[in-house]
Coordinates of C-alpha atoms in Angstrom, one line a residue:
X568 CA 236.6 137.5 117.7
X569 CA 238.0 134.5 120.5
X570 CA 234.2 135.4 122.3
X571 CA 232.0 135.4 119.2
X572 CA 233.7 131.7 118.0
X573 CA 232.9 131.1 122.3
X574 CA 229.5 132.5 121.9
X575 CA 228.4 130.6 118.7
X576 CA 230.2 126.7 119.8
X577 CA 228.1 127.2 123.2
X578 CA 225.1 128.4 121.0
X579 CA 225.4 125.2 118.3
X580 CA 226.0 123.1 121.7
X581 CA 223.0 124.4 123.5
X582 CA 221.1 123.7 120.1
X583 CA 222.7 120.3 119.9
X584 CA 221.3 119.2 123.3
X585 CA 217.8 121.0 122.9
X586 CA 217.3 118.8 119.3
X587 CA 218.3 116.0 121.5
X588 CA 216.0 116.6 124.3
X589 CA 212.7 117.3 121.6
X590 CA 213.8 115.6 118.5
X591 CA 211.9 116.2 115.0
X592 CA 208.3 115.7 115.9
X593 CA 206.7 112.3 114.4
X594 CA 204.0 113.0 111.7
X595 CA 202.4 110.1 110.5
X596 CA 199.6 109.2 108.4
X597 CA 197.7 105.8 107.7
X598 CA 194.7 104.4 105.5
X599 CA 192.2 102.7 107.3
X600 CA 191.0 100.4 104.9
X601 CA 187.1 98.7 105.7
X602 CA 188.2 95.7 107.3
X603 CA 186.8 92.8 104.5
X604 CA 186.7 94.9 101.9
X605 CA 188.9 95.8 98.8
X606 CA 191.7 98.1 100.0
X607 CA 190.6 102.0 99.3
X608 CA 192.0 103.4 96.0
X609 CA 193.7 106.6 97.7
X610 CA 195.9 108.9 97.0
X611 CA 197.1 108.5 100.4
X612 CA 198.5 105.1 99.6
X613 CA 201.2 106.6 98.0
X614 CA 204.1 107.4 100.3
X615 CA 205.1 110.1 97.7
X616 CA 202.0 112.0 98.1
X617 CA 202.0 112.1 102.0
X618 CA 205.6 113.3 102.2
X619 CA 204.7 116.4 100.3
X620 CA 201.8 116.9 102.4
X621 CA 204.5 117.3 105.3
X622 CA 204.3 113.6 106.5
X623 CA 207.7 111.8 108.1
X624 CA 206.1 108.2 108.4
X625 CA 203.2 106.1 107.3
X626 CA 201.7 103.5 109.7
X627 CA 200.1 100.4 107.4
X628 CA 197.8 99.2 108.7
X629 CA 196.6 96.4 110.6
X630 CA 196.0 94.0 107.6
X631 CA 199.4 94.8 105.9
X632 CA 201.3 94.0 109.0
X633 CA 204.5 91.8 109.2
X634 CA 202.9 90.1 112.0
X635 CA 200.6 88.1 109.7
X636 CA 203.3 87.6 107.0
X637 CA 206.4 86.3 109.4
X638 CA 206.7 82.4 108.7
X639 CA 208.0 81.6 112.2
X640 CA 210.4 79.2 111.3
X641 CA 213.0 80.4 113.9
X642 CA 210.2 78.3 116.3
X643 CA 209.3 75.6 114.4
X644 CA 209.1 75.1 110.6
X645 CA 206.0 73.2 111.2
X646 CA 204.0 75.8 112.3
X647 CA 203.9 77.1 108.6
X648 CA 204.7 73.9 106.4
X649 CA 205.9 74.8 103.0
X650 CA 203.3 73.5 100.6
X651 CA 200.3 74.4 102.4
X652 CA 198.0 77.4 102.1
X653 CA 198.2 79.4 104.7
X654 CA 202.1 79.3 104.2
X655 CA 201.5 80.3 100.9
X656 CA 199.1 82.9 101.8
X657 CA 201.6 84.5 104.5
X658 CA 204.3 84.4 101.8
X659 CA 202.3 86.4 99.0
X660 CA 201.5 88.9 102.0
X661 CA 204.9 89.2 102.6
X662 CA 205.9 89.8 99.0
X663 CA 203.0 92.6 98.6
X664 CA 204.3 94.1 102.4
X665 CA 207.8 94.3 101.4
X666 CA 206.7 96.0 97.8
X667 CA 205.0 98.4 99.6
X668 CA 207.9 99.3 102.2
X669 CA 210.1 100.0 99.0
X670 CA 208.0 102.5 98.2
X671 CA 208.3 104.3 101.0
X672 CA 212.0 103.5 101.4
X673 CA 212.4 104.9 98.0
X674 CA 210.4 108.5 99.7
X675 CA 212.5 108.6 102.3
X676 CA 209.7 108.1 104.7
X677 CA 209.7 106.0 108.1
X678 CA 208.0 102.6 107.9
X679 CA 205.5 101.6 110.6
X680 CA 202.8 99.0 111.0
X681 CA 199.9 98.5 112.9
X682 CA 199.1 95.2 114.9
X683 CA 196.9 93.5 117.0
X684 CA 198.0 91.6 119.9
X685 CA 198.3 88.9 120.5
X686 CA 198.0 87.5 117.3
X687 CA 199.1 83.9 115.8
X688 CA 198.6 81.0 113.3
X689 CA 196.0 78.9 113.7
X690 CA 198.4 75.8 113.2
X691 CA 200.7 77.3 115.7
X692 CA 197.7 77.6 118.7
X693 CA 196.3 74.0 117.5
X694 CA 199.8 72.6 117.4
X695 CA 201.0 74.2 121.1
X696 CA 197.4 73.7 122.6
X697 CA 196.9 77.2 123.8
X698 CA 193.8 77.7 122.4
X699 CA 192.8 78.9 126.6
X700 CA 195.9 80.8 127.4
X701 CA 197.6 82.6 124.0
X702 CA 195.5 85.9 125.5
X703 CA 197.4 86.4 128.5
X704 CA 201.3 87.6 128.4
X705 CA 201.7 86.5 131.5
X706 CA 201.7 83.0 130.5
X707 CA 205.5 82.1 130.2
X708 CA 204.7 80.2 126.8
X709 CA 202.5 83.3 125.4
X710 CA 205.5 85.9 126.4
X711 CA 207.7 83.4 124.6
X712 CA 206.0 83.1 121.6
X713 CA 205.5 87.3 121.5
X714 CA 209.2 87.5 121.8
X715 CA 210.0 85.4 118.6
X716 CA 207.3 86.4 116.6
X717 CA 209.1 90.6 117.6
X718 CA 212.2 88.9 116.5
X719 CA 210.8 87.3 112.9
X720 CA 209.1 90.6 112.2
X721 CA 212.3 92.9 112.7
X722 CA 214.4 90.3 111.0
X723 CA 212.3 89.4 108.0
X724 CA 211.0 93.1 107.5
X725 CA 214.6 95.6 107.7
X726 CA 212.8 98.5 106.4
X727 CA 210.7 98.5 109.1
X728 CA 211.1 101.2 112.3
X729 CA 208.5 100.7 114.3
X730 CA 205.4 98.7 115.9
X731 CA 202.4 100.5 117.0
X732 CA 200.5 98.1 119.0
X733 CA 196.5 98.0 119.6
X734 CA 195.3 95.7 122.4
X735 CA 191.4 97.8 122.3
X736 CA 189.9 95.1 119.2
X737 CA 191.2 92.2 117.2
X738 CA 190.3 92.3 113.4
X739 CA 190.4 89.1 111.7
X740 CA 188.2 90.0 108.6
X741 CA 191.4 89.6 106.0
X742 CA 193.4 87.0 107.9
X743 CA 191.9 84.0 107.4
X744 CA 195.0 81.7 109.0
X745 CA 195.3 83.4 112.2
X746 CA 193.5 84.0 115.3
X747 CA 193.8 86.8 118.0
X748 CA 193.0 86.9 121.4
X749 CA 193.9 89.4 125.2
X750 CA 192.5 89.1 128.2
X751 CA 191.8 91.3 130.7
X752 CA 193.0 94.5 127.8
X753 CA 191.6 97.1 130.6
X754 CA 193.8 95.8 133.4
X755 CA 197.3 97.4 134.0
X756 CA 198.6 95.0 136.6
X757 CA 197.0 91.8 134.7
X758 CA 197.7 93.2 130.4
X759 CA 199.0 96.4 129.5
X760 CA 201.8 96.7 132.3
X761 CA 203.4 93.2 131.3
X762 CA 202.8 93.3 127.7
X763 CA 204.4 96.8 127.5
X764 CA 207.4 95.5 129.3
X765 CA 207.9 93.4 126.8
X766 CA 207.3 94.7 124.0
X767 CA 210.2 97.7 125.5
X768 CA 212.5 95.7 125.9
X769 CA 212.3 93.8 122.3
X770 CA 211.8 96.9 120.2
X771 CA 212.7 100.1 121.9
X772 CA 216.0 98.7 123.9
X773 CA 217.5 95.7 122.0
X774 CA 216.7 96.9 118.7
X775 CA 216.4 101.0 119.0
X776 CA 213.2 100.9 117.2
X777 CA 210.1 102.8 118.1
X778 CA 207.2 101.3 119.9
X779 CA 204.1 103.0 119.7
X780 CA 201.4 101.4 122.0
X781 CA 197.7 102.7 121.7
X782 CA 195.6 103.4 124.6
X783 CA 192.4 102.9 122.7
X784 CA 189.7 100.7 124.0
X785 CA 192.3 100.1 126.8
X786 CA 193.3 102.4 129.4
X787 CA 192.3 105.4 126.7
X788 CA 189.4 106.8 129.1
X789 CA 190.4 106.0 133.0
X790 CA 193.1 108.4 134.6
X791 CA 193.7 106.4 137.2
X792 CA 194.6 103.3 135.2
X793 CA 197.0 105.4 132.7
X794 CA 198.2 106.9 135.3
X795 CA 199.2 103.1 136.9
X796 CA 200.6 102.3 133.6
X797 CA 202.7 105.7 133.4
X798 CA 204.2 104.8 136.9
X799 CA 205.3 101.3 136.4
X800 CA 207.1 101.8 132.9
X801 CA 210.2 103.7 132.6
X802 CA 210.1 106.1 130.4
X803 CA 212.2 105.6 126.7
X804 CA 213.4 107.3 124.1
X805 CA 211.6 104.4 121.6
X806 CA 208.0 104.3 123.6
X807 CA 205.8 106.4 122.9
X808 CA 201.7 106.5 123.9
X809 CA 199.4 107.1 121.1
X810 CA 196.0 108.7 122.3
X811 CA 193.0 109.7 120.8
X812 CA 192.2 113.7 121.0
X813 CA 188.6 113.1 122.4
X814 CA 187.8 110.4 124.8
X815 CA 186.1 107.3 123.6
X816 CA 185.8 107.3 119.5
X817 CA 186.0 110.3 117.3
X818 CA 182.7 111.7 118.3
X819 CA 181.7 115.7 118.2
X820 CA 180.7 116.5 121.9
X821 CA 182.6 114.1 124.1
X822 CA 185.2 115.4 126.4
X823 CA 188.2 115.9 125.5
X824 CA 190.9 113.5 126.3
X825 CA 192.5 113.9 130.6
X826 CA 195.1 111.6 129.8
X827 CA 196.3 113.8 127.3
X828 CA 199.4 115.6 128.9
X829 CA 199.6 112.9 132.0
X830 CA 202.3 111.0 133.0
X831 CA 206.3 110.6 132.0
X832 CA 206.0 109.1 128.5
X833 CA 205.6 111.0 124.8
X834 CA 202.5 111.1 123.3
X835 CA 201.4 111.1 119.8
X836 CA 197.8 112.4 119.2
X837 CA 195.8 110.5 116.7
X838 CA 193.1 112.2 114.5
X839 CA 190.6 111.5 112.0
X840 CA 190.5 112.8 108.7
X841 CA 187.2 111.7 107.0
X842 CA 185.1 110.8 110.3
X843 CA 183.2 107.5 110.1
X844 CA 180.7 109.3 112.4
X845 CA 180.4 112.4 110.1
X846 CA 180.2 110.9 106.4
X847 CA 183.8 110.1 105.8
X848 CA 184.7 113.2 104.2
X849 CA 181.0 113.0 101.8
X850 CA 180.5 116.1 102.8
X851 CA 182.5 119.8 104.4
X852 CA 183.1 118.6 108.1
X853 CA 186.6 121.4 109.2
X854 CA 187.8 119.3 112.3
X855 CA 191.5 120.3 112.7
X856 CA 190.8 124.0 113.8
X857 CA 188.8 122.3 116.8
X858 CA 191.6 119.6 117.4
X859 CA 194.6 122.6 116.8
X860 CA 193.1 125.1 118.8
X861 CA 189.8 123.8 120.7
X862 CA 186.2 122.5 120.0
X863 CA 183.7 125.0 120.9
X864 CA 182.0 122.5 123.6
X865 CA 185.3 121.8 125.1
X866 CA 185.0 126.2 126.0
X867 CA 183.1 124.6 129.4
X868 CA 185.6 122.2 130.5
X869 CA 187.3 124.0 133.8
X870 CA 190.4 125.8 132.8
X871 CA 192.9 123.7 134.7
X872 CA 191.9 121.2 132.1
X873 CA 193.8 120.5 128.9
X874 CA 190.9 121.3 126.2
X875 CA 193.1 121.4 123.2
X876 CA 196.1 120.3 121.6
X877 CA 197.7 123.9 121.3
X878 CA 197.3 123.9 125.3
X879 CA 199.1 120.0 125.7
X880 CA 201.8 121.5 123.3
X881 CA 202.4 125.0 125.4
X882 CA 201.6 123.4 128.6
X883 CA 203.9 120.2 128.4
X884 CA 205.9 120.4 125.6
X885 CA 208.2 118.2 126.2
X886 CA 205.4 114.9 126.2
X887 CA 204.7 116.2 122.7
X888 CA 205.5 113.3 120.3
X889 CA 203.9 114.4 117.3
X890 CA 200.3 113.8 115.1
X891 CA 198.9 110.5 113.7
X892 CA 196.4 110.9 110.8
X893 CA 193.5 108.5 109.4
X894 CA 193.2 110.8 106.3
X895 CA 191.1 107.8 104.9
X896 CA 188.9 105.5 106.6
X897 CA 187.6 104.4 110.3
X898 CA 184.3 102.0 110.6
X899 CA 182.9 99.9 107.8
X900 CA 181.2 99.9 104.4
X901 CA 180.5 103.6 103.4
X902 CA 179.8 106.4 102.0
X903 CA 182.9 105.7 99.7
X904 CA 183.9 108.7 98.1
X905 CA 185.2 110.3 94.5
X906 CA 186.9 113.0 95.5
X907 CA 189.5 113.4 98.7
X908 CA 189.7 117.0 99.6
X909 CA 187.7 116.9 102.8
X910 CA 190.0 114.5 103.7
X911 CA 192.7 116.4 102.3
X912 CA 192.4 119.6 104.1
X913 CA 191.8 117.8 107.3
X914 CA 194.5 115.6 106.7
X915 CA 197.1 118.9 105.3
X916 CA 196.6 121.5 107.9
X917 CA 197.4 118.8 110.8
X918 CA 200.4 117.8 108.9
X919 CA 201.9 120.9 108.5
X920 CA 200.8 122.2 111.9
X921 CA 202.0 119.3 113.3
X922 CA 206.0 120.2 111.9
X923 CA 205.8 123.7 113.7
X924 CA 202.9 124.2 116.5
X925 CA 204.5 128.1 116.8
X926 CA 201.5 128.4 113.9
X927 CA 198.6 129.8 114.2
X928 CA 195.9 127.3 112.6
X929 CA 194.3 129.9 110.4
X930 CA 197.6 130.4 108.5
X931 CA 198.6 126.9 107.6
X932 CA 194.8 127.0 106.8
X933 CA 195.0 130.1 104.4
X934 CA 198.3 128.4 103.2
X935 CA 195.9 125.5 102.1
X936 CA 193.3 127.8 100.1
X937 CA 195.9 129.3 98.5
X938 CA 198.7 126.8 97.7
X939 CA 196.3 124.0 97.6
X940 CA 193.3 125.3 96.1
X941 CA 194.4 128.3 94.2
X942 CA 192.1 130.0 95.6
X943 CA 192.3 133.6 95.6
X944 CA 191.3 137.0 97.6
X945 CA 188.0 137.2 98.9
X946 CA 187.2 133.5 97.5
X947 CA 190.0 132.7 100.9
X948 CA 187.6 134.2 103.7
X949 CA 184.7 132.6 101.8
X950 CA 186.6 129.3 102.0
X951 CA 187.0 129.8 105.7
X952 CA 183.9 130.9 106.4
X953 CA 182.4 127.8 105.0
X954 CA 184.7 125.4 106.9
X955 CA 184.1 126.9 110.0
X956 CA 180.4 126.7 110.2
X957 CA 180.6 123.1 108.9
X958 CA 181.9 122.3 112.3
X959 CA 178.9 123.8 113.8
X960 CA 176.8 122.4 111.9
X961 CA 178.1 119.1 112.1
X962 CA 177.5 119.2 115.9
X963 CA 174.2 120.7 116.2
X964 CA 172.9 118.1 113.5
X965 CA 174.7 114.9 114.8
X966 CA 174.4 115.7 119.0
X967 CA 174.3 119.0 120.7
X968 CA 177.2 121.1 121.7
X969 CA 175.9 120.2 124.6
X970 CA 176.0 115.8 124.4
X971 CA 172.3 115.8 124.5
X972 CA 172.3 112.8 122.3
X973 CA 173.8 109.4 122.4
X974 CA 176.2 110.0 119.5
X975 CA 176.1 106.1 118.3
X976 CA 172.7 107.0 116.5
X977 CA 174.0 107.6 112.9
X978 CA 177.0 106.4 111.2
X979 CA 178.9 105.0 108.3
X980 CA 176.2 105.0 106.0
X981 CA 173.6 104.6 108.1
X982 CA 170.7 105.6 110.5
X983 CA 169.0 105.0 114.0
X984 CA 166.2 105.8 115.6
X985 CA 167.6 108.8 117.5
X986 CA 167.0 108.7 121.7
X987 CA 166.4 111.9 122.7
X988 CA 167.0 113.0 126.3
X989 CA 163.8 113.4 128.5
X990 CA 164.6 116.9 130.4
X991 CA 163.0 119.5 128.9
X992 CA 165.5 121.9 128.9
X993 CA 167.9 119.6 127.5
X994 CA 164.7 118.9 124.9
X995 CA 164.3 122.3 123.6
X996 CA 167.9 122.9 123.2
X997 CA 168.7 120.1 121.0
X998 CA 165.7 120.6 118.6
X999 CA 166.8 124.1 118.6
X1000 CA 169.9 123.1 117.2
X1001 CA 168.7 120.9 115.1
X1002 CA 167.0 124.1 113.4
X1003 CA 170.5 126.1 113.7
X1004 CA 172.3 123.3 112.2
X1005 CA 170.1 123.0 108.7
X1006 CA 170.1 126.9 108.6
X1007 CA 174.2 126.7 108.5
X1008 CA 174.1 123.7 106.1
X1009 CA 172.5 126.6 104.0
X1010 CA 174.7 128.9 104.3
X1011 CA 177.2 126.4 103.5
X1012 CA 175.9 126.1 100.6
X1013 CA 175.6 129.6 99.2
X1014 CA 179.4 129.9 100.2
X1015 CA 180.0 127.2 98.0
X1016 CA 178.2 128.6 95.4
X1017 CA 179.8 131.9 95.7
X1018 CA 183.6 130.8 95.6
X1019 CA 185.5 130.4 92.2
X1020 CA 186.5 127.2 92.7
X1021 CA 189.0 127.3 89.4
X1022 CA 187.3 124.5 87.4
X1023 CA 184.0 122.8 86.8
X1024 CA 184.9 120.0 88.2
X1025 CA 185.9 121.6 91.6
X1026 CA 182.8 123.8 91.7
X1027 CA 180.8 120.6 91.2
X1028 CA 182.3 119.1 94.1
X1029 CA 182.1 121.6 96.6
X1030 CA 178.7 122.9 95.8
X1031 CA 177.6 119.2 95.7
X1032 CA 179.4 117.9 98.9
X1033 CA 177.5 121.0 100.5
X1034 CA 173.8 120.2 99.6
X1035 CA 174.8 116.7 100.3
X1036 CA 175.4 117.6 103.9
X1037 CA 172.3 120.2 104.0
X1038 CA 170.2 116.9 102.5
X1039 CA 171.2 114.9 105.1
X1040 CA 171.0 117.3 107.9
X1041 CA 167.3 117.4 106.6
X1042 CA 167.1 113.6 106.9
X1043 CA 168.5 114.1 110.4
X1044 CA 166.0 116.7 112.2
X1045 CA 162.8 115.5 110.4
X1046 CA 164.0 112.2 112.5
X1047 CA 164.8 113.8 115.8
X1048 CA 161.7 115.9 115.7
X1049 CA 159.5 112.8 114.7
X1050 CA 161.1 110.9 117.9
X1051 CA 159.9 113.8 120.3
X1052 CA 156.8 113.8 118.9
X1053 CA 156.4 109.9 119.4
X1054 CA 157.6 110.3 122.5
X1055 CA 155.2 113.0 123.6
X1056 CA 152.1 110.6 122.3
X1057 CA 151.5 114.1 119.6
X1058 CA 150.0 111.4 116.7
X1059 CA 149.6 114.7 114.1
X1060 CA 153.1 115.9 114.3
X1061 CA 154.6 112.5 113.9
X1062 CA 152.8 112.3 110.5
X1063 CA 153.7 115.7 109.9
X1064 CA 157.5 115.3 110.2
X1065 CA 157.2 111.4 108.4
X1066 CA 156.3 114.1 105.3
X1067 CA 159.4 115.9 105.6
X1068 CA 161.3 113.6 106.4
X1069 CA 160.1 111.5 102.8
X1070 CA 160.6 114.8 100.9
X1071 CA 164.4 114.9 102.5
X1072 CA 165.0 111.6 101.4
X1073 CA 163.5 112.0 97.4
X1074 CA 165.7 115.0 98.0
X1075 CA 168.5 113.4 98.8
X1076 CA 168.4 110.6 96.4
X1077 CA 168.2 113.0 93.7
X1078 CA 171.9 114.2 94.4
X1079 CA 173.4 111.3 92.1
X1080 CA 171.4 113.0 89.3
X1081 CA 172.6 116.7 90.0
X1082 CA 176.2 116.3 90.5
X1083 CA 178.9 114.1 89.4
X1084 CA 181.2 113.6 91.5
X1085 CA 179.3 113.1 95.3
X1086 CA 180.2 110.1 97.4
X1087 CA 178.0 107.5 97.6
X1088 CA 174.9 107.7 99.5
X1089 CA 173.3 106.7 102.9
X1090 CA 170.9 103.8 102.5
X1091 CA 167.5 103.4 104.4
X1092 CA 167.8 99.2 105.2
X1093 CA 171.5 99.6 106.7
X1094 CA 171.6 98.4 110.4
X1095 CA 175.1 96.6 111.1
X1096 CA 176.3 98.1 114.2
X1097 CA 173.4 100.2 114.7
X1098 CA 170.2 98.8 117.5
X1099 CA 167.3 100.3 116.1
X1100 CA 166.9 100.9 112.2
X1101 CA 165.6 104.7 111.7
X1102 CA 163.9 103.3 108.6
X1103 CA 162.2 100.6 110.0
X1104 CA 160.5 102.8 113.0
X1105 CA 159.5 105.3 110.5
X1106 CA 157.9 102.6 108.4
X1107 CA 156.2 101.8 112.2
X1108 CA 154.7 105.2 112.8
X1109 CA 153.1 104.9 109.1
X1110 CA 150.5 102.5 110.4
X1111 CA 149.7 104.6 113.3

């Protein structure tokens, strides 16, 4: 009896120092609202209805962030008079900031918030004349003011138990009374190296809260410069390196991400729900059995190389921090949709995955059909079936599995002129998939058609998100077919594919009229971040 009571205290003690050594995995969700826009009425906004998705934490984001509601009068009371607008502005954020991180109090959920750096009042730069030098933390005035405004935002917001930090962008579109500035964001010597010091030693050592500090847009794609980054900061219990699964933005086809699995420091892994490359969840797009268990153009990558984020868990587990969801939003304007359950399947199967990575994907997947959807039987291998080819299709339509296209030339709700690649082999291959990925789009369709959905309204979604995505996959080979043609001087088949490519958009446009409850549409005259307006070409090539 004295050796089992031995056995279990060593057991319990061995247990003790393993849950030390890999504490409960951070899942964590965020909104990504359209930056100067109206907020998104989600579901998802509701710390209630992420936790019993499996979420542990909600990261706000970046434009209901303490940093733009601290009044900074611990540095001067004059930077924000009382009286004035902007202090009455910062104010009412702070009211609607600390609302909100009640609510997820009240859930039980942790409270983080997105910022950029470096970021401060417009009175503050204008009064302290750093209007040059604000950018760079090396600047003894600049790490000064960082420090203080770390201090406001952890004294004025309790609730709150982390930062995560973005250097890649600044976003001023909804803070009208502050500016935001970094220099040199790709350098780790000159930026990241110094800023990250800081930001340690304020948030993960003298306060024992969590830093999260994003590599996007900074040291997200260059080993070498992680790799600097890794070496000169000590690792913490409280820092922790978000990365993006795919290198660059959340494009289909690019590589995945080297520095996943690098270096000494924990890494959380941040995916995209409703894609703002791939219709924002408009239309079936399954992207979390390629994140879970590997994208069928990462198969090429050499085998040394982490291609999935099943391989970083097995291969290093312990720089395993955990999953960061968009579940709504990324880029601007739309398609907005009515109904979240692209989003939500995306959004629940990385969630619950995320708790346990022992899982296979396909059961926290048929977990979904069935405790989610109700679906039942046969209806579940229907369900799959369907989700898996809308990943095929989604690549074949938008690039190649091969990246024979620049993937910038369609997104939000919008459309370029498509570039297509001048190598004939490379040619024949991409309008080959082009061909397989409107034939899938079909068979997405009769899936969706086929499956009791348990309701009217259900069936009227699915059936028409699918023929939303099969119209628009039209849209897109009539384009990329017309562009070879053009290209190859071929005057006939340019007028031939303007034809189908009209009848895909009276197609299209009829969707609104068929089904209730689609997302909005893409619109022929949109251009803002895109070169060359598809619409406009086309419009060209009519003359001809």
């Amino acid at each position: 009896m004295k050796k089992l009571v031995i056995i279990l205290i060593f057991l319990n003690v061995v247990g003790i120092r393993a849950n030390a050594q890999n504490p409960e995995p951070l899942v964590l969700d965020m909104v990504h609202h359209n930056p100067g826009e109206a907020p998104y009425n989600s579901a998802y906004n509701n710390p209630e209805v992420i936790k019993e998705m499996g979420y542990n934490g909600k990261v706000y984001f970046l434009f209901e962030s303490p940093a733009l509601a601290i009044n900074w009068e611990s540095v001067d009371k004059d930077i924000l008079p009382k009286g004035t607008k902007d202090r009455a502005w910062v104010d009412a954020k702070a009211a609607q900031i600390k609302k909100m991180h009640q609510a997820c109090k009240a859930s039980n959920i942790a409270i983080y918030a997105m910022s950029d750096l470096v970021l401060f009042p417009k009175r503050l730069i204008e009064k302290y004349g750093i209007e040059d030098t604000f950018g760079d933390p090396n600047n003894p005035l600049t790490e000064k003011l960082i420090r203080a405004q770390i201090n406001e935002m952890f004294d004025q917001f309790p609730d709150l138990d982390g930062l995560v930090v973005r250097i890649g962008e600044t976003y001023l579109h909804d803070a009208p009374y502050h500016l935001g500035a970094i220099e040199n964001k790709k350098s780790p010597e000159k930026t990241i190296i110094p800023l990250i010091k800081i930001l340690k030693e304020e948030i993960s050592e003298k306060r024992n809260k969590l830093l999260i500090f994003r590599t996007w847009g900074s040291f997200d794609t260059d080993l070498e410069s992680y790799m600097k980054v890794s070496d000169a900061i000590e690792p913490h219990k409280n820092l922790i390196i978000s990365v993006k699964h795919c290198e660059g933005d959340f494009h289909r086809a690019n590589p995945f991400s080297k520095v996943i699995g690098q270096g000494r420091h924990k890494q959380i892994i941040e995916v995209q729900s409703a894609r703002e490359y791939e219709g924002k969840g408009a239309y079936p797009n399954y992207i979390a059995n390629g994140v879970i268990e590997g994208f069928e153009e990462h198969a090429r990558m050499p085998k040394d190389q982490i291609k999935s984020i099943r391989e970083f868990v097995e291969r290093k587990p312990e720089l395993y921090a955990g999953i960061w969801t968009w579940s709504r939003g990324g880029g601007w304007n739309g398609p907005y949709i009515k109904n979240e359950m692209w989003c939500d399947l995306n959004s629940w199967v990385m969630a619950q995955w995320a708790k346990d990575v022992s899982q296979t994907e396909e059961a926290v997947f048929n977990r979904y059909a069935t405790e989610r959807l109700k679906l039942k039987d046969n209806d579940v291998a229907k369900f799959r079936k369907l989700c898996l080819l809308s990943a095929e299709a989604v690549v074949r339509g938008r690039n190649s599995t091969y990246r024979d296209m620049n993937p910038w030339w369609t997104r939000d709700q919008g459309i370029a002129w498509p570039a297509v690649p001048k190598e004939e082999v490379r040619q024949k291959r991409n309008l080959a998939q082009k061909d397989e990925a409107v034939a899938k789009w079909k068979q997405i369709v009769e899936l969706a058609k086929a499956i009791d959905w348990n309701g009217q309204e259900a069936k009227d979604h699915a059936v028409g998100s699918a023929e939303y995505g099969l119209r628009l996959y039209e849209i897109y080979r009539a384009l990329v077919y017309m562009s070879y043609a053009h290209k190859k001087g071929d005057d006939a088949a340019v007028q031939k594919w303007i034809k189908k490519y009209d009848k895909a958009w009276e197609s299209y446009k009829n969707l609104p009229n068929e089904y209730s409850s689609i997302a909005t549409l893409y619109t022929q005259d949109f251009d803002r971040h895109i070169a060359n307006n598809a619409d406009k070409k086309v419009n060209q090539l009519r003359k001809q």
